[in-house]
Amino acid sequence: MELKEFDYNLPEELIAQVPIKNRDESRLLVLDRKKQKMEDKIFRDIIDYLEPGDCIVRNNTKVIPARLYGKKDTGANVEFVLLKNIEGDTWEAMVRPGNKLHTGSNVIFGDGLLKAEIIDKTEDGTRIVKFSYKGIFNEILDEIGLMPLPPYIHESLKENDRYQTVYAKYDGSAAAPTAGLHFTPELLKRIEEKGIKIANVTLHVGIGTFRPVKEKNIEDHHMHTEHYYIKEDDAEKINTAKREGHRVIAVGTTSCRTLETIADPKTGFVKSCEGDTGIYIYPGYKFKCIDGLITNFHLPESTLIMLVSAFAGRDFVMEAYNHAVKEKYRFFSFGDAMFIS
């Protein structure tokens, strides 16, 4: 398939620049794959589409203030976005300007609170960086780092917690799993009270969120790996739902990619495990685990719109996106949501 098949026309004013006041008052476009029908709803209405025994699976990663502005030892201004903790104080990072940051380069952040040395360059053009500091790394990041908002958001974020899910728990992401931003504690409580199970996976979102697809033929695109893990009790909730004939519904593409990475090809069951995934899902993929997907509206020609198209069918997804544009839904990270079943 060609990249242009996943393009659509999006007026710039529909790109949400700030989060909506109340998380669960985002709009919700409900897609029924079997009936090929769609409905316009409000996000909190999602409870009406969930049945007792269903299991929703959310990604409880927490975004770190991963964007750092510093100076090279020559005085040049540079920018880092931390992507992945490799080991100890060694990280993988996106850097700018790349042509000035070679192996051996040294950078100072926060008037010397944090120092970094470039120790290697990857095939993807990112850098392997070794940090040195006094104190606790995460506390220094909290002091001098900024939330790594996507480049299409031009407004400053007034409250950092609005780029976190209410259930964010484990530090490590360079971007939020945005489908989860619509949930409130009250809505989650109502969901549980209805008899719907809530399971967690952890996938730390990395460069895959930022990298555009440049290849004309989508099959030639290379996915960057991201680290995940799932605990035993969460795996059992998912397997119980499958065993009893109920649905497994992924909250977001990151939860979906984790489940599809670890699921048994024959049964769709999962088990407690940890690893790295570079799974690339596009039309033609046969889903092993998920039966439903909650997701935001994604960038044209992105791997995420390809994943959604694999699940719901490209033509139906493009019809839904054109409907959302016509009805002036809000798009991308701080935008509205879809529920596909």
Coordinates of C-alpha atoms in Angstrom, one line a residue:
M1 CA 0.0 0.0 0.0
E2 CA 1.2 3.5 -0.7
L3 CA 1.5 6.3 1.9
K4 CA -0.8 8.6 0.1
E5 CA -3.7 6.2 0.8
F6 CA -3.6 7.3 4.4
D7 CA -3.8 11.1 3.7
Y8 CA -6.7 13.3 4.4
N9 CA -7.4 17.0 4.4
L10 CA -7.3 18.6 7.8
P11 CA -7.9 22.3 8.4
E12 CA -5.3 23.6 10.8
E13 CA -7.9 25.2 13.1
L14 CA -9.1 21.7 14.0
I15 CA -5.8 20.8 15.6
A16 CA -6.5 21.1 19.4
Q17 CA -4.0 23.4 21.0
V18 CA -5.2 23.1 24.6
P19 CA -7.0 20.3 26.6
I20 CA -10.7 20.6 27.0
K21 CA -11.8 21.9 30.5
N22 CA -13.4 18.6 31.6
R23 CA -11.6 15.5 30.3
D24 CA -14.7 13.3 29.8
E25 CA -16.6 16.0 27.8
S26 CA -14.5 15.5 24.7
R27 CA -16.6 14.3 21.8
L28 CA -16.7 10.6 20.9
L29 CA -17.2 9.1 17.4
V30 CA -18.5 5.6 17.8
L31 CA -17.8 3.2 15.0
D32 CA -19.5 -0.2 14.5
R33 CA -17.3 -2.3 12.2
K34 CA -20.0 -4.9 11.5
K35 CA -22.8 -2.5 10.7
Q36 CA -20.5 0.1 9.1
K37 CA -22.3 2.8 11.1
M38 CA -21.1 5.7 13.2
E39 CA -22.6 7.9 16.0
D40 CA -21.7 11.2 17.4
K41 CA -21.5 11.1 21.2
I42 CA -19.7 12.6 24.3
F43 CA -16.8 10.6 25.7
R44 CA -18.5 9.8 29.0
D45 CA -21.2 8.0 27.0
I46 CA -18.6 5.3 26.4
I47 CA -19.9 3.5 29.4
D48 CA -23.1 2.7 27.4
Y49 CA -21.0 0.8 24.9
L50 CA -19.2 -1.3 27.4
E51 CA -20.7 -4.6 28.7
P52 CA -20.2 -6.4 32.1
G53 CA -17.3 -8.8 31.7
D54 CA -15.5 -6.7 29.1
C55 CA -11.9 -5.8 30.0
I56 CA -10.5 -2.4 29.1
V57 CA -6.7 -2.3 28.9
R58 CA -4.9 1.0 29.6
N59 CA -1.3 2.1 29.4
N60 CA -0.2 3.5 32.9
T61 CA 3.1 5.0 31.7
K62 CA 3.9 8.5 33.0
V63 CA 5.4 11.2 30.8
I64 CA 8.6 12.6 32.1
P65 CA 9.7 16.3 31.5
A66 CA 11.9 14.9 28.8
R67 CA 12.6 18.1 26.8
L68 CA 15.9 19.8 27.9
Y69 CA 17.4 23.0 26.5
G70 CA 21.2 23.4 27.1
K71 CA 24.4 24.7 25.7
K72 CA 27.3 22.8 24.1
D73 CA 30.7 23.5 25.5
T74 CA 31.3 25.8 22.5
G75 CA 28.3 27.9 23.6
A76 CA 25.9 26.7 20.9
N77 CA 22.2 26.2 22.0
V78 CA 21.0 22.6 21.8
E79 CA 17.8 20.7 22.5
F80 CA 17.4 17.1 23.8
V81 CA 14.3 15.0 24.0
L82 CA 14.9 11.9 26.2
L83 CA 13.4 8.8 24.6
K84 CA 14.5 5.7 26.5
N85 CA 16.5 4.9 29.6
I86 CA 19.0 2.3 28.5
E87 CA 20.8 1.7 31.8
G88 CA 21.7 3.8 34.8
D89 CA 22.4 7.3 33.6
T90 CA 22.7 6.3 29.9
W91 CA 19.8 7.4 27.7
E92 CA 18.7 7.5 24.1
A93 CA 17.8 11.0 23.0
M94 CA 16.6 13.0 20.0
V95 CA 18.9 15.9 19.6
R96 CA 18.9 19.2 17.7
P97 CA 20.8 20.4 15.8
G98 CA 22.2 17.0 15.0
N99 CA 25.0 18.2 12.9
K100 CA 26.6 19.9 15.9
L101 CA 26.3 17.0 18.4
H102 CA 28.9 14.4 17.5
T103 CA 30.3 11.6 19.7
G104 CA 32.4 13.2 22.4
S105 CA 30.4 16.4 22.5
N106 CA 29.6 17.8 26.0
V107 CA 26.4 19.7 26.9
I108 CA 25.4 21.6 30.1
F109 CA 21.8 22.0 31.2
G110 CA 20.4 24.2 34.0
D111 CA 23.6 26.1 34.7
G112 CA 25.5 23.0 35.4
L113 CA 22.8 21.0 37.3
L114 CA 23.0 18.4 34.6
K115 CA 25.9 17.5 32.2
A116 CA 25.8 15.2 29.3
E117 CA 28.3 13.5 27.0
I118 CA 27.4 12.1 23.6
I119 CA 28.8 8.6 23.6
D120 CA 27.3 7.1 20.4
K121 CA 25.0 7.7 17.4
T122 CA 22.3 5.2 16.4
E123 CA 21.2 4.1 12.9
D124 CA 18.0 6.2 13.4
G125 CA 20.1 9.3 14.0
T126 CA 19.3 9.5 17.7
R127 CA 22.2 9.8 20.3
I128 CA 23.3 7.7 23.2
V129 CA 23.9 10.1 26.0
K130 CA 25.6 9.7 29.4
F131 CA 24.5 12.1 32.1
S132 CA 26.4 13.3 35.2
Y133 CA 24.9 15.2 38.1
K134 CA 24.7 15.6 41.9
G135 CA 21.5 14.5 43.6
I136 CA 18.5 12.7 42.2
F137 CA 18.1 12.6 38.4
N138 CA 14.3 12.7 38.4
E139 CA 14.2 15.7 40.7
I140 CA 16.7 17.6 38.5
L141 CA 14.5 16.7 35.5
D142 CA 11.4 18.1 37.3
E143 CA 13.3 21.3 38.0
I144 CA 14.8 22.0 34.5
G145 CA 12.9 19.8 32.0
L146 CA 9.8 20.6 30.1
M147 CA 6.9 18.4 29.0
P148 CA 7.6 17.1 25.5
L149 CA 4.5 18.4 23.7
P150 CA 4.2 17.4 20.0
P151 CA 5.4 19.9 17.4
Y152 CA 1.9 20.7 16.2
I153 CA 1.0 22.1 19.6
H154 CA 2.0 25.8 19.7
E155 CA 0.3 26.9 23.0
S156 CA 2.2 26.5 26.3
L157 CA 0.7 24.0 28.7
K158 CA -0.6 25.7 31.9
E159 CA -0.9 22.5 33.9
N160 CA 1.5 19.7 33.3
D161 CA -0.9 17.0 34.7
R162 CA -3.2 17.7 31.7
Y163 CA -0.6 15.9 29.5
Q164 CA -0.9 12.9 31.9
T165 CA -3.6 10.3 32.3
V166 CA -5.2 10.3 35.7
Y167 CA -3.8 6.8 36.2
A168 CA -0.2 7.5 35.1
K169 CA 2.1 5.6 37.4
Y170 CA 5.5 4.6 36.0
D171 CA 8.0 7.3 34.7
G172 CA 9.4 6.8 31.3
S173 CA 7.5 8.2 28.4
A174 CA 8.4 11.0 25.9
A175 CA 4.7 11.4 25.0
A176 CA 1.4 10.7 26.6
P177 CA -0.8 7.8 25.6
T178 CA -3.4 10.3 24.6
A179 CA -6.5 8.0 24.3
G180 CA -6.4 7.8 28.1
L181 CA -6.5 11.5 28.7
H182 CA -10.3 11.5 28.4
F183 CA -10.9 9.3 31.5
T184 CA -11.7 10.8 34.9
P185 CA -11.5 9.0 38.3
E186 CA -15.4 9.2 38.4
L187 CA -15.8 7.7 35.0
L188 CA -13.4 4.9 35.8
K189 CA -15.3 4.2 39.0
R190 CA -18.6 4.0 37.1
I191 CA -17.0 1.6 34.6
E192 CA -15.8 -0.7 37.4
E193 CA -19.2 -0.6 39.1
K194 CA -20.8 -1.8 35.9
G195 CA -18.8 -5.0 36.1
I196 CA -16.1 -4.0 33.5
K197 CA -12.6 -5.1 34.4
I198 CA -9.7 -2.6 34.1
A199 CA -6.2 -4.0 33.3
N200 CA -2.9 -2.2 32.9
V201 CA 0.1 -2.5 30.6
T202 CA 3.1 -0.2 30.7
L203 CA 4.6 0.9 27.4
H204 CA 7.0 3.8 27.5
V205 CA 6.2 5.9 24.4
G206 CA 9.3 6.8 22.4
I207 CA 10.4 8.1 19.0
G208 CA 7.8 6.2 17.1
T209 CA 5.3 8.9 18.1
F210 CA 7.5 11.6 16.5
R211 CA 8.9 9.9 13.4
P212 CA 7.0 10.6 10.2
V213 CA 6.7 7.9 7.5
K214 CA 8.8 9.0 4.6
E215 CA 8.7 5.8 2.4
K216 CA 6.3 5.8 -0.5
N217 CA 5.6 2.1 0.1
I218 CA 4.4 1.8 3.7
E219 CA 5.9 -1.7 4.1
D220 CA 9.4 -0.2 3.8
H221 CA 9.0 1.9 7.0
H222 CA 11.1 0.9 10.0
M223 CA 9.5 1.2 13.5
H224 CA 11.6 2.2 16.5
T225 CA 11.4 -0.1 19.5
E226 CA 9.7 0.8 22.8
H227 CA 9.9 -0.9 26.2
Y228 CA 6.8 -2.6 27.8
Y229 CA 5.8 -4.9 30.6
I230 CA 2.7 -6.4 32.0
K231 CA 2.1 -7.9 35.4
E232 CA 0.5 -11.3 36.2
D233 CA -2.7 -10.1 37.7
D234 CA -3.4 -7.8 34.7
A235 CA -2.7 -10.6 32.3
E236 CA -5.1 -12.8 34.2
K237 CA -7.9 -10.1 33.9
I238 CA -7.4 -10.1 30.1
N239 CA -7.3 -13.9 29.8
T240 CA -10.5 -14.2 32.0
A241 CA -12.4 -11.9 29.7
K242 CA -11.3 -13.9 26.6
R243 CA -12.0 -17.2 28.3
E244 CA -15.5 -16.1 29.2
G245 CA -16.3 -14.8 25.7
H246 CA -16.1 -11.1 26.6
R247 CA -14.3 -8.3 24.8
V248 CA -10.8 -7.0 25.3
I249 CA -10.8 -3.2 24.5
A250 CA -7.5 -1.4 24.2
V251 CA -7.3 2.2 25.4
G252 CA -5.0 3.7 22.8
T253 CA -2.6 2.4 20.1
T254 CA 0.1 1.9 22.7
S255 CA -2.0 -0.6 24.7
C256 CA -3.0 -2.2 21.4
R257 CA 0.6 -2.6 20.2
T258 CA 1.6 -4.1 23.6
L259 CA -1.2 -6.7 23.6
E260 CA -0.7 -7.6 20.0
T261 CA 3.1 -8.1 20.6
I262 CA 2.6 -10.5 23.6
A263 CA -0.6 -12.3 22.6
D264 CA -0.4 -16.0 21.7
P265 CA -1.1 -16.3 17.9
K266 CA -3.6 -19.1 18.4
T267 CA -5.5 -18.2 21.6
G268 CA -5.0 -14.5 22.0
F269 CA -4.1 -15.1 25.6
V270 CA -1.3 -13.1 27.2
K271 CA 1.2 -13.7 30.0
S272 CA 3.2 -11.6 32.4
C273 CA 6.4 -10.5 30.6
E274 CA 8.8 -7.6 29.7
G275 CA 10.5 -6.6 26.6
D276 CA 10.9 -4.3 23.6
T277 CA 8.4 -4.0 20.7
G278 CA 8.8 -2.6 17.3
I279 CA 5.5 -4.1 16.0
Y280 CA 4.2 -2.3 13.0
I281 CA 0.5 -2.8 12.3
Y282 CA -1.0 -1.8 9.0
P283 CA -3.9 -3.1 6.8
G284 CA -3.6 -6.8 6.3
Y285 CA -2.6 -7.5 9.9
K286 CA -4.6 -10.1 11.7
F287 CA -5.4 -9.1 15.2
K288 CA -4.8 -11.7 17.9
C289 CA -6.1 -10.1 21.1
I290 CA -8.1 -7.0 20.9
D291 CA -11.9 -6.7 20.1
G292 CA -12.3 -2.9 20.5
L293 CA -10.2 0.2 20.4
I294 CA -10.4 3.6 22.0
T295 CA -8.2 6.1 20.2
N296 CA -7.8 9.7 19.3
F297 CA -7.7 11.1 15.7
H298 CA -4.2 10.8 14.3
L299 CA -1.9 12.6 11.8
P300 CA -2.4 12.0 8.1
E301 CA 0.1 9.4 6.7
S302 CA 1.1 8.2 10.2
T303 CA 1.7 4.7 11.5
L304 CA -1.2 5.3 14.0
I305 CA -3.8 5.9 11.3
M306 CA -2.5 2.8 9.6
L307 CA -3.0 0.8 12.8
V308 CA -6.6 2.1 13.1
S309 CA -7.2 1.3 9.4
A310 CA -6.0 -2.3 10.0
F311 CA -8.5 -2.7 12.7
A312 CA -11.6 -1.0 11.2
G313 CA -10.8 -1.0 7.5
R314 CA -9.1 1.8 5.6
D315 CA -12.3 3.0 3.7
F316 CA -14.4 3.1 6.8
V317 CA -11.7 4.9 8.7
M318 CA -11.3 7.5 6.0
E319 CA -15.1 8.0 5.9
A320 CA -15.0 8.5 9.7
Y321 CA -12.2 11.0 9.5
N322 CA -13.9 13.0 6.8
H323 CA -17.1 13.0 8.9
A324 CA -15.0 14.2 11.9
V325 CA -13.5 17.0 9.8
K326 CA -17.0 18.0 8.5
E327 CA -18.4 18.0 12.1
K328 CA -15.4 20.0 13.4
Y329 CA -14.1 17.4 15.8
R330 CA -10.8 18.3 17.6
F331 CA -7.8 16.4 16.4
F332 CA -4.6 14.9 17.8
S333 CA -3.2 14.8 21.3
F334 CA -5.6 17.2 23.0
G335 CA -8.5 16.4 20.7
D336 CA -11.5 14.1 20.6
A337 CA -11.8 10.3 20.6
M338 CA -13.1 7.4 18.7
F339 CA -14.5 4.1 20.0
I340 CA -14.3 1.3 17.5
S341 CA -16.0 -2.1 18.2

